[in-house]
Every structure is written in C-alpha cells, then in structure tokens.
Coordinates of C-alpha atoms in Angstrom, one line a residue:
X1 CA -2.6 -22.5 0.9
X2 CA -4.3 -22.6 -2.7
X3 CA -0.6 -23.7 -4.0
X4 CA -0.4 -26.3 -1.6
X5 CA 1.7 -24.5 1.3
X6 CA 1.2 -24.4 5.0
X7 CA 1.2 -20.7 6.2
X8 CA 2.5 -19.1 9.5
X9 CA 1.1 -15.7 10.1
X10 CA 2.7 -13.3 12.5
X11 CA 0.6 -10.3 12.5
X12 CA 1.2 -6.9 14.0
X13 CA 1.7 -7.0 17.9
X14 CA -0.8 -4.1 18.2
X15 CA -3.6 -5.9 16.7
X16 CA -3.7 -9.6 17.7
X17 CA -7.2 -10.1 18.6
X18 CA -8.1 -9.4 15.2
X19 CA -5.8 -11.9 13.8
X20 CA -7.0 -14.6 16.3
X21 CA -10.4 -14.2 15.1
X22 CA -9.7 -14.3 11.4
X23 CA -7.6 -17.3 12.0
X24 CA -10.4 -19.2 14.0
X25 CA -12.6 -18.6 10.5
X26 CA -9.9 -19.7 8.2
X27 CA -9.5 -23.0 10.6
X28 CA -13.0 -23.8 10.4
X29 CA -13.2 -23.4 6.7
X30 CA -10.3 -25.6 6.5
X31 CA -11.4 -28.4 8.8
X32 CA -15.4 -28.1 7.3
X33 CA -13.3 -29.2 4.0
X34 CA -11.2 -32.1 5.3
X35 CA -8.0 -30.3 6.0
X36 CA -6.4 -29.4 9.4
X37 CA -7.0 -26.2 10.7
X38 CA -3.0 -25.9 11.7
X39 CA -2.5 -25.6 7.8
X40 CA -3.1 -21.6 8.6
X41 CA -1.0 -21.2 11.6
X42 CA -0.7 -18.0 14.0
X43 CA 2.1 -16.9 16.1
X44 CA 1.7 -13.5 18.1
X45 CA 4.5 -11.6 19.4
X46 CA 6.9 -9.0 18.6
X47 CA 10.4 -8.5 17.4
X48 CA 11.8 -12.0 18.4
X49 CA 8.8 -13.7 16.7
X50 CA 9.5 -12.0 13.4
X51 CA 13.4 -12.5 13.6
X52 CA 12.7 -16.3 14.1
X53 CA 10.5 -16.8 11.2
X54 CA 12.8 -14.4 9.1
X55 CA 15.7 -16.5 9.9
X56 CA 14.2 -19.8 9.8
X57 CA 15.0 -22.2 6.6
X58 CA 12.0 -23.9 7.1
X59 CA 10.2 -20.8 6.2
X60 CA 10.8 -20.8 2.2
X61 CA 9.0 -17.7 1.5
X62 CA 8.4 -14.6 3.7
X63 CA 5.6 -12.3 2.5
X64 CA 5.9 -9.1 4.7
X65 CA 3.7 -6.1 5.0
X66 CA 5.0 -3.1 7.0
X67 CA 7.4 -0.2 6.9
X68 CA 10.3 0.2 4.6
X69 CA 12.7 0.3 7.6
X70 CA 11.7 -2.9 8.7
X71 CA 11.2 -4.5 5.1
X72 CA 15.1 -3.6 4.5
X73 CA 16.0 -5.8 7.5
X74 CA 13.6 -8.6 6.8
X75 CA 14.8 -8.7 3.1
X76 CA 18.5 -8.8 3.9
X77 CA 17.9 -11.6 6.8
X78 CA 15.9 -13.6 4.4
X79 CA 18.3 -13.2 1.5
X80 CA 21.5 -14.2 3.7
X81 CA 19.7 -17.6 3.7
X82 CA 18.7 -17.5 -0.1
X83 CA 15.0 -17.6 0.9
X84 CA 12.6 -15.7 -1.1
X85 CA 10.5 -12.7 -0.2
X86 CA 7.6 -10.5 -1.2
X87 CA 8.0 -7.3 0.4
X88 CA 4.7 -4.6 0.5
X89 CA 6.2 -1.7 2.1
X90 CA 5.4 2.1 2.4
X91 CA 2.8 3.8 0.1
X92 CA 3.1 7.7 -0.5
X93 CA 0.4 7.5 -3.0
X94 CA -1.0 10.6 -5.4
X95 CA -3.9 11.4 -7.1
X96 CA -3.7 13.9 -9.9
X97 CA -6.6 15.5 -11.1
X98 CA -7.1 17.1 -14.7
X99 CA -9.2 20.3 -15.4
X100 CA -11.3 17.7 -17.5
X101 CA -12.0 15.4 -14.8
X102 CA -15.4 14.7 -13.3
X103 CA -15.3 16.4 -10.0
X104 CA -18.4 14.5 -8.9
X105 CA -16.5 11.2 -9.0
X106 CA -13.1 12.7 -8.2
X107 CA -13.8 14.6 -5.0
X108 CA -15.6 11.7 -3.1
X109 CA -13.0 9.5 -4.4
X110 CA -10.0 11.1 -2.8
X111 CA -11.9 11.9 0.1
X112 CA -12.4 8.4 1.1
X113 CA -8.8 7.5 0.0
X114 CA -7.1 10.1 2.3
X115 CA -9.8 9.4 5.3
X116 CA -10.9 5.9 5.2
X117 CA -9.7 3.7 7.5
X118 CA -8.3 7.0 9.1
X119 CA -5.7 7.0 6.4
X120 CA -4.2 3.5 7.9
X121 CA -4.1 1.6 4.6
X122 CA -0.9 1.4 2.6
X123 CA -2.7 2.7 -0.5
X124 CA -4.2 5.7 1.3
X125 CA -4.1 8.9 -0.8
X126 CA -1.2 10.9 1.1
X127 CA -0.6 13.4 -1.9
X128 CA -3.1 15.3 -4.0
X129 CA -2.1 17.2 -7.2
X130 CA -4.5 19.6 -8.7
X131 CA -4.5 21.5 -12.0
X132 CA -4.7 24.9 -11.4
X133 CA -7.7 25.6 -13.2
X134 CA -10.1 23.4 -10.8
X135 CA -8.0 23.6 -7.7
X136 CA -9.9 26.3 -5.9
X137 CA -13.7 24.3 -6.5
X138 CA -12.1 21.2 -5.6
X139 CA -10.4 22.0 -2.4
X140 CA -13.7 23.9 -1.5
X141 CA -15.8 20.7 -2.3
X142 CA -13.3 18.4 -0.4
X143 CA -13.0 20.6 2.5
X144 CA -17.1 20.3 3.1
X145 CA -16.7 16.8 3.3
X146 CA -13.8 17.1 5.8
X147 CA -15.8 19.7 7.7
X148 CA -18.9 17.1 8.1
X149 CA -17.2 13.7 9.0
X150 CA -17.9 12.6 12.4
X151 CA -15.7 10.4 14.5
X152 CA -17.0 7.4 16.5
X153 CA -16.6 3.7 17.5
X154 CA -16.0 1.7 14.4
X155 CA -18.2 -1.2 15.9
X156 CA -21.2 1.1 15.6
X157 CA -23.0 0.8 12.3
X158 CA -22.4 4.0 10.0
X159 CA -19.4 4.8 11.6
X160 CA -17.1 6.7 8.7
X161 CA -14.0 7.4 10.8
X162 CA -12.5 5.5 13.6
X163 CA -9.1 5.9 15.7
X164 CA -5.6 5.6 15.0
X165 CA -4.5 2.0 16.2
X166 CA -2.1 2.8 18.8
X167 CA -0.7 6.2 20.7
X168 CA 2.4 5.8 18.8
X169 CA 0.5 6.5 15.5
X170 CA -1.1 9.5 17.1
X171 CA 2.3 10.5 18.2
X172 CA 3.7 10.3 14.4
X173 CA 0.5 12.3 13.3
X174 CA 1.0 15.1 15.8
X175 CA 4.7 15.5 14.9
X176 CA 3.7 15.8 11.2
X177 CA 1.4 18.5 12.0
X178 CA 4.0 20.2 13.9
X179 CA 6.3 19.9 10.9
X180 CA 3.6 21.3 8.5
X181 CA 3.3 24.3 10.8
X182 CA 7.1 24.8 11.0
X183 CA 7.3 25.1 7.2
X184 CA 4.2 27.5 7.3
X185 CA 2.0 25.1 5.2
X186 CA -1.6 26.1 5.3
X187 CA -3.7 23.7 7.0
X188 CA -7.2 24.1 5.6
X189 CA -8.7 21.3 7.4
X190 CA -8.2 19.4 10.5
X191 CA -4.7 19.5 12.1
X192 CA -5.7 18.5 15.7
X193 CA -6.3 15.7 18.0
X194 CA -10.1 15.4 19.1
X195 CA -10.9 16.8 22.3
X196 CA -14.6 15.7 22.8
X197 CA -15.0 14.0 26.1
X198 CA -15.9 10.8 24.7
X199 CA -13.2 10.6 22.3
X200 CA -10.4 12.4 24.1
X201 CA -9.4 9.0 25.8
X202 CA -9.0 7.4 22.4
X203 CA -6.7 7.7 19.4
X204 CA -9.0 9.8 17.6
X205 CA -7.2 12.5 15.3
X206 CA -8.9 15.2 12.8
X207 CA -8.4 14.3 9.1
X208 CA -6.1 17.0 7.7
X209 CA -5.9 18.9 4.5
X210 CA -2.3 20.6 4.1
X211 CA -1.3 22.8 1.3
X212 CA 2.8 23.4 1.8
X213 CA 4.2 26.7 0.6
X214 CA 6.6 24.3 -1.7
X215 CA 5.8 21.5 -3.9
X216 CA 9.4 20.2 -4.1
X217 CA 8.8 16.2 -4.1
X218 CA 12.3 15.9 -2.3
X219 CA 11.1 17.7 0.7
X220 CA 10.4 15.8 3.9
X221 CA 6.7 16.4 4.0
X222 CA 6.1 15.0 0.3
X223 CA 8.6 12.2 0.4
X224 CA 7.8 10.6 3.7
X225 CA 4.9 8.4 4.2
X226 CA 3.0 9.2 7.3
X227 CA 0.3 6.6 8.4
X228 CA -2.7 8.9 9.3
X229 CA -5.1 10.7 7.6
X230 CA -3.0 13.7 6.3
X231 CA -3.4 14.8 2.7
X232 CA -0.9 17.1 1.4
X233 CA -2.0 19.2 -1.8
X234 CA -0.4 21.3 -4.5
X235 CA -1.1 23.0 -7.7
X236 CA 0.3 22.1 -11.0
X237 CA 0.2 23.4 -14.7
X238 CA 0.9 20.6 -16.9
X239 CA 0.3 16.7 -16.8
X240 CA 4.1 16.3 -17.3
X241 CA 4.9 18.3 -14.0
X242 CA 2.4 16.2 -12.2
X243 CA 3.6 13.0 -13.5
X244 CA 7.1 14.2 -12.6
X245 CA 6.0 14.9 -8.8
X246 CA 4.4 11.5 -8.9
X247 CA 7.4 9.7 -9.6
X248 CA 10.1 11.7 -7.7
X249 CA 9.4 10.1 -4.3
X250 CA 11.0 6.8 -2.9
X251 CA 8.0 5.2 -2.7
X252 CA 5.9 3.6 -5.6
X253 CA 2.9 1.8 -4.6
X254 CA -0.3 3.2 -6.3
X255 CA -1.3 6.4 -8.1
X256 CA -4.3 7.9 -9.9
X257 CA -5.2 10.1 -12.8
X258 CA -8.5 11.8 -13.0
X259 CA -9.4 12.9 -16.5
X260 CA -12.0 12.1 -19.6
X261 CA -9.1 13.0 -22.2
X262 CA -7.9 9.7 -23.9
X263 CA -4.4 11.7 -24.6
X264 CA -4.0 12.0 -21.1
X265 CA -4.5 8.5 -20.3
X266 CA -2.1 7.3 -22.9
X267 CA 0.5 9.6 -21.1
X268 CA -0.2 8.3 -17.7
X269 CA 0.0 4.5 -18.4
X270 CA 2.6 4.5 -21.2
X271 CA 6.6 4.4 -20.6
X272 CA 6.9 8.0 -19.5
X273 CA 4.0 7.8 -17.1
X274 CA 3.4 6.6 -13.3
X275 CA 6.0 4.4 -12.1
X276 CA 3.8 2.9 -9.5
X277 CA 2.9 -0.8 -9.3
X278 CA -0.7 0.2 -9.4
X279 CA -1.8 2.9 -12.2
X280 CA -5.1 3.8 -11.9
X281 CA -7.5 6.1 -14.1
X282 CA -10.7 7.6 -12.7
X283 CA -10.3 5.4 -9.9
X284 CA -8.8 6.1 -6.4
X285 CA -5.5 5.1 -5.0
X286 CA -7.0 3.1 -2.1
X287 CA -7.7 -0.5 -2.4
X288 CA -6.9 -4.1 -3.4
X289 CA -8.8 -5.6 -5.8
X290 CA -8.5 -9.4 -5.8
X291 CA -8.5 -9.7 -9.6
X292 CA -5.4 -7.4 -10.0
X293 CA -1.7 -8.0 -8.9
X294 CA -1.2 -6.0 -6.0
X295 CA 2.3 -4.6 -5.2
X296 CA 4.9 -1.7 -5.7
X297 CA 8.0 -0.9 -7.2
X298 CA 11.0 1.0 -5.9
X299 CA 11.4 1.3 -1.9
X300 CA 7.8 -0.1 -1.5
X301 CA 9.4 -3.4 -2.6
X302 CA 8.9 -6.2 -4.9
X303 CA 6.4 -9.3 -5.7
X304 CA 2.9 -9.2 -6.3
X305 CA -0.3 -10.6 -4.4
X306 CA -3.6 -11.3 -5.7
X307 CA -4.3 -11.4 -9.4
X308 CA -4.0 -14.6 -11.7
X309 CA -0.2 -15.1 -11.7
X310 CA 0.1 -14.4 -7.8
X311 CA 0.4 -18.0 -7.1
X312 CA 3.3 -18.6 -9.2
X313 CA 5.3 -16.9 -6.4
X314 CA 4.3 -19.7 -3.9
X315 CA 5.7 -22.8 -5.8
X316 CA 9.1 -24.0 -6.6
X317 CA 10.3 -24.2 -10.1
X318 CA 11.5 -27.0 -11.8
X319 CA 12.4 -27.5 -15.6
X320 CA 11.8 -31.2 -16.7
X321 CA 13.0 -33.1 -19.7
X322 CA 11.8 -36.7 -20.4
X323 CA 13.2 -38.8 -23.3
X324 CA 11.6 -42.0 -24.8
X325 CA 13.7 -42.2 -27.9
X326 CA 16.2 -44.7 -28.5
X327 CA 19.1 -42.2 -28.3
X328 CA 20.4 -39.3 -25.8
X329 CA 20.3 -36.2 -27.3
X330 CA 23.2 -33.9 -26.5
X331 CA 22.7 -30.1 -25.2
X332 CA 22.3 -27.9 -28.2
X333 CA 22.8 -30.8 -30.6
X334 CA 26.3 -31.2 -30.1
X335 CA 28.1 -34.3 -31.6
X336 CA 30.3 -35.9 -29.0
X337 CA 31.2 -39.4 -30.7
X338 CA 34.7 -40.1 -30.4
X339 CA 34.5 -42.7 -33.1
X340 CA 34.5 -40.2 -35.8

C-alpha cells in the first residue's frame, strides 16, 4: 500500500477471525486518512480462493507465506503467467552456542525461540548445536525453564504457552515424537500432549527437547521442519562443524551464533559462514525486525519483506531517457549516416 498498490489478503483458513479483526483495524486507519478501506481487501476461503489469486493476471505480485510444498505450487502457477512472487516458506532454524558464549543470554533466548508462540513461527528455533564444553550445563539450565512453563489460554495475561492452532498440527507433533522414539532419541523434556482436564480438550502439547543419536543433517529429523515446539539438540567440537550442519539442510531462513569472540563472528557472517537469509549473532532466531530485510534462501524461497529496500519489489520498473538536444544520439554512439 505504501508503494501505491491495492492489496488482497487471503489468510489461512484455520485463522479467519484474526484476519477479519486485523483487516477492520487497517480499514479504519485508511478511511481516517481519506483512503477507501477496500484498498486493503480480504478474501477468506480454502484452496479454491488461493488458486484463483495465483492464477489471476489482475494480481501482479503474489506474496505467499506457508509450506514449501504449497509454495512450489504457487511459484509455478504465478510464473506460468509471468507474474512475480515473494515466497516465505519453511524455516528449519538453528542456534549455535560456542564455549565462550554468555549463557545467561543464550539460554533464555533459545527457550523463547523454541517455545514462544508454541513453536509456530517460521523463525522458531528447531535445531540447537552446543559446543561439547558447555553442552551439559546449557541443557540443564534449559530443561529447568521447560519444566517450569505452564500452558494456558493465550487471552489470559501472563500466558507464555498457548495451544497449537489445529488438531492436525497436534497430529504432526505426535508423529514427530513417535519418530524420535523410533530412532532412540533421548527426550529430556516434554514429548506428550497435556492431559490436564482443562487442557485435554484443546490443542496443547508439551514443549520438547530431544537429543537424536545421530547429528547427520541429512536425516529426516534434522532436515524436516516440524511446526511445533520441538527442539532437537546435538553436540559439536568445532565452529566449522557446526556451520556445516547449519547449512546442510534444505531450508535457509534464520540462524544464530552465540559467541564473544570476534574471530568466530567473522567466520559466521563471512562467505564460508551461515547461508540463511537472516544471520544473527548473540540474538535468537525468532523474530522479524521491521528495519531489516526479512526472507530466506534455498527452499525457504526468495524475495524480502520489511527493510529499507522491500518496497522496490512492489513497483514496476521502467528505464526512461529524455532528450532535449537538437539531435537524436544513437545507441552506443553508433554513426548510422548513409551520406558518408
């Protein structure tokens, strides 16, 4: 809208009421500033509504946030009509903790990254790589935080852990827990659905810390995103090893390194460092700061939202040459005079 466009928002079919409420707020702001509220349109619905938007030539740019599977379909559909896309897909985000890290900062940040919003942010922390020298202490501190968190209604002040947004998400959580158990992972926190009477009817699940036997990044448990509060942890011996694990998965949205050594920072943000779209140091993976370009690489998609240059994706580009001289210069200064 800031670039002069009207918008159509097609939200997730599982959260239409939130979308309607936000659209009403935006419409009031527009109308109070002399613009029609319809500039911010809203279309609720399922697959048919999404397909219609992706196929319509009236929608010049489609910005899609969702799964990698659906993102591939959207990208192909829009490209078939030579439309433009911004794709913000899966995020299998890792935090790496070095032995010189300030654990009083790193532990609560990893906790929030993995458990905040019940692990339902695209930037939620899914993978945790701990240097061998600090791994036992870090996990002990982190487990204490996990053991003390209490789930509750997210509309109640002070609630830090709410439910997953659908029963299908609970099923995905349970399937992942079953897989962890089948590969003999050590589940040191969580791993179950809450059974308390006041929670059992909802989609509440226990935030989970698991330590798989293998840290092979090509294994399903490491290379697949589970949109739930499940954190898989592994131990490394060198920063180079941890960076290789960070980069080995298909996704590339957000990553975080915890260190106080400037040499580690240089390796992390340099050409041989993290290959994600968001590369943090002493800041967790979870978040989308409005001043920074937001988006990922690899199978996370392409394009950037927020940041100083994001508006450039929402405009048409034209090169314009204006000549007020007495002659028309030819391209590259070519002499095309037949009289000579």
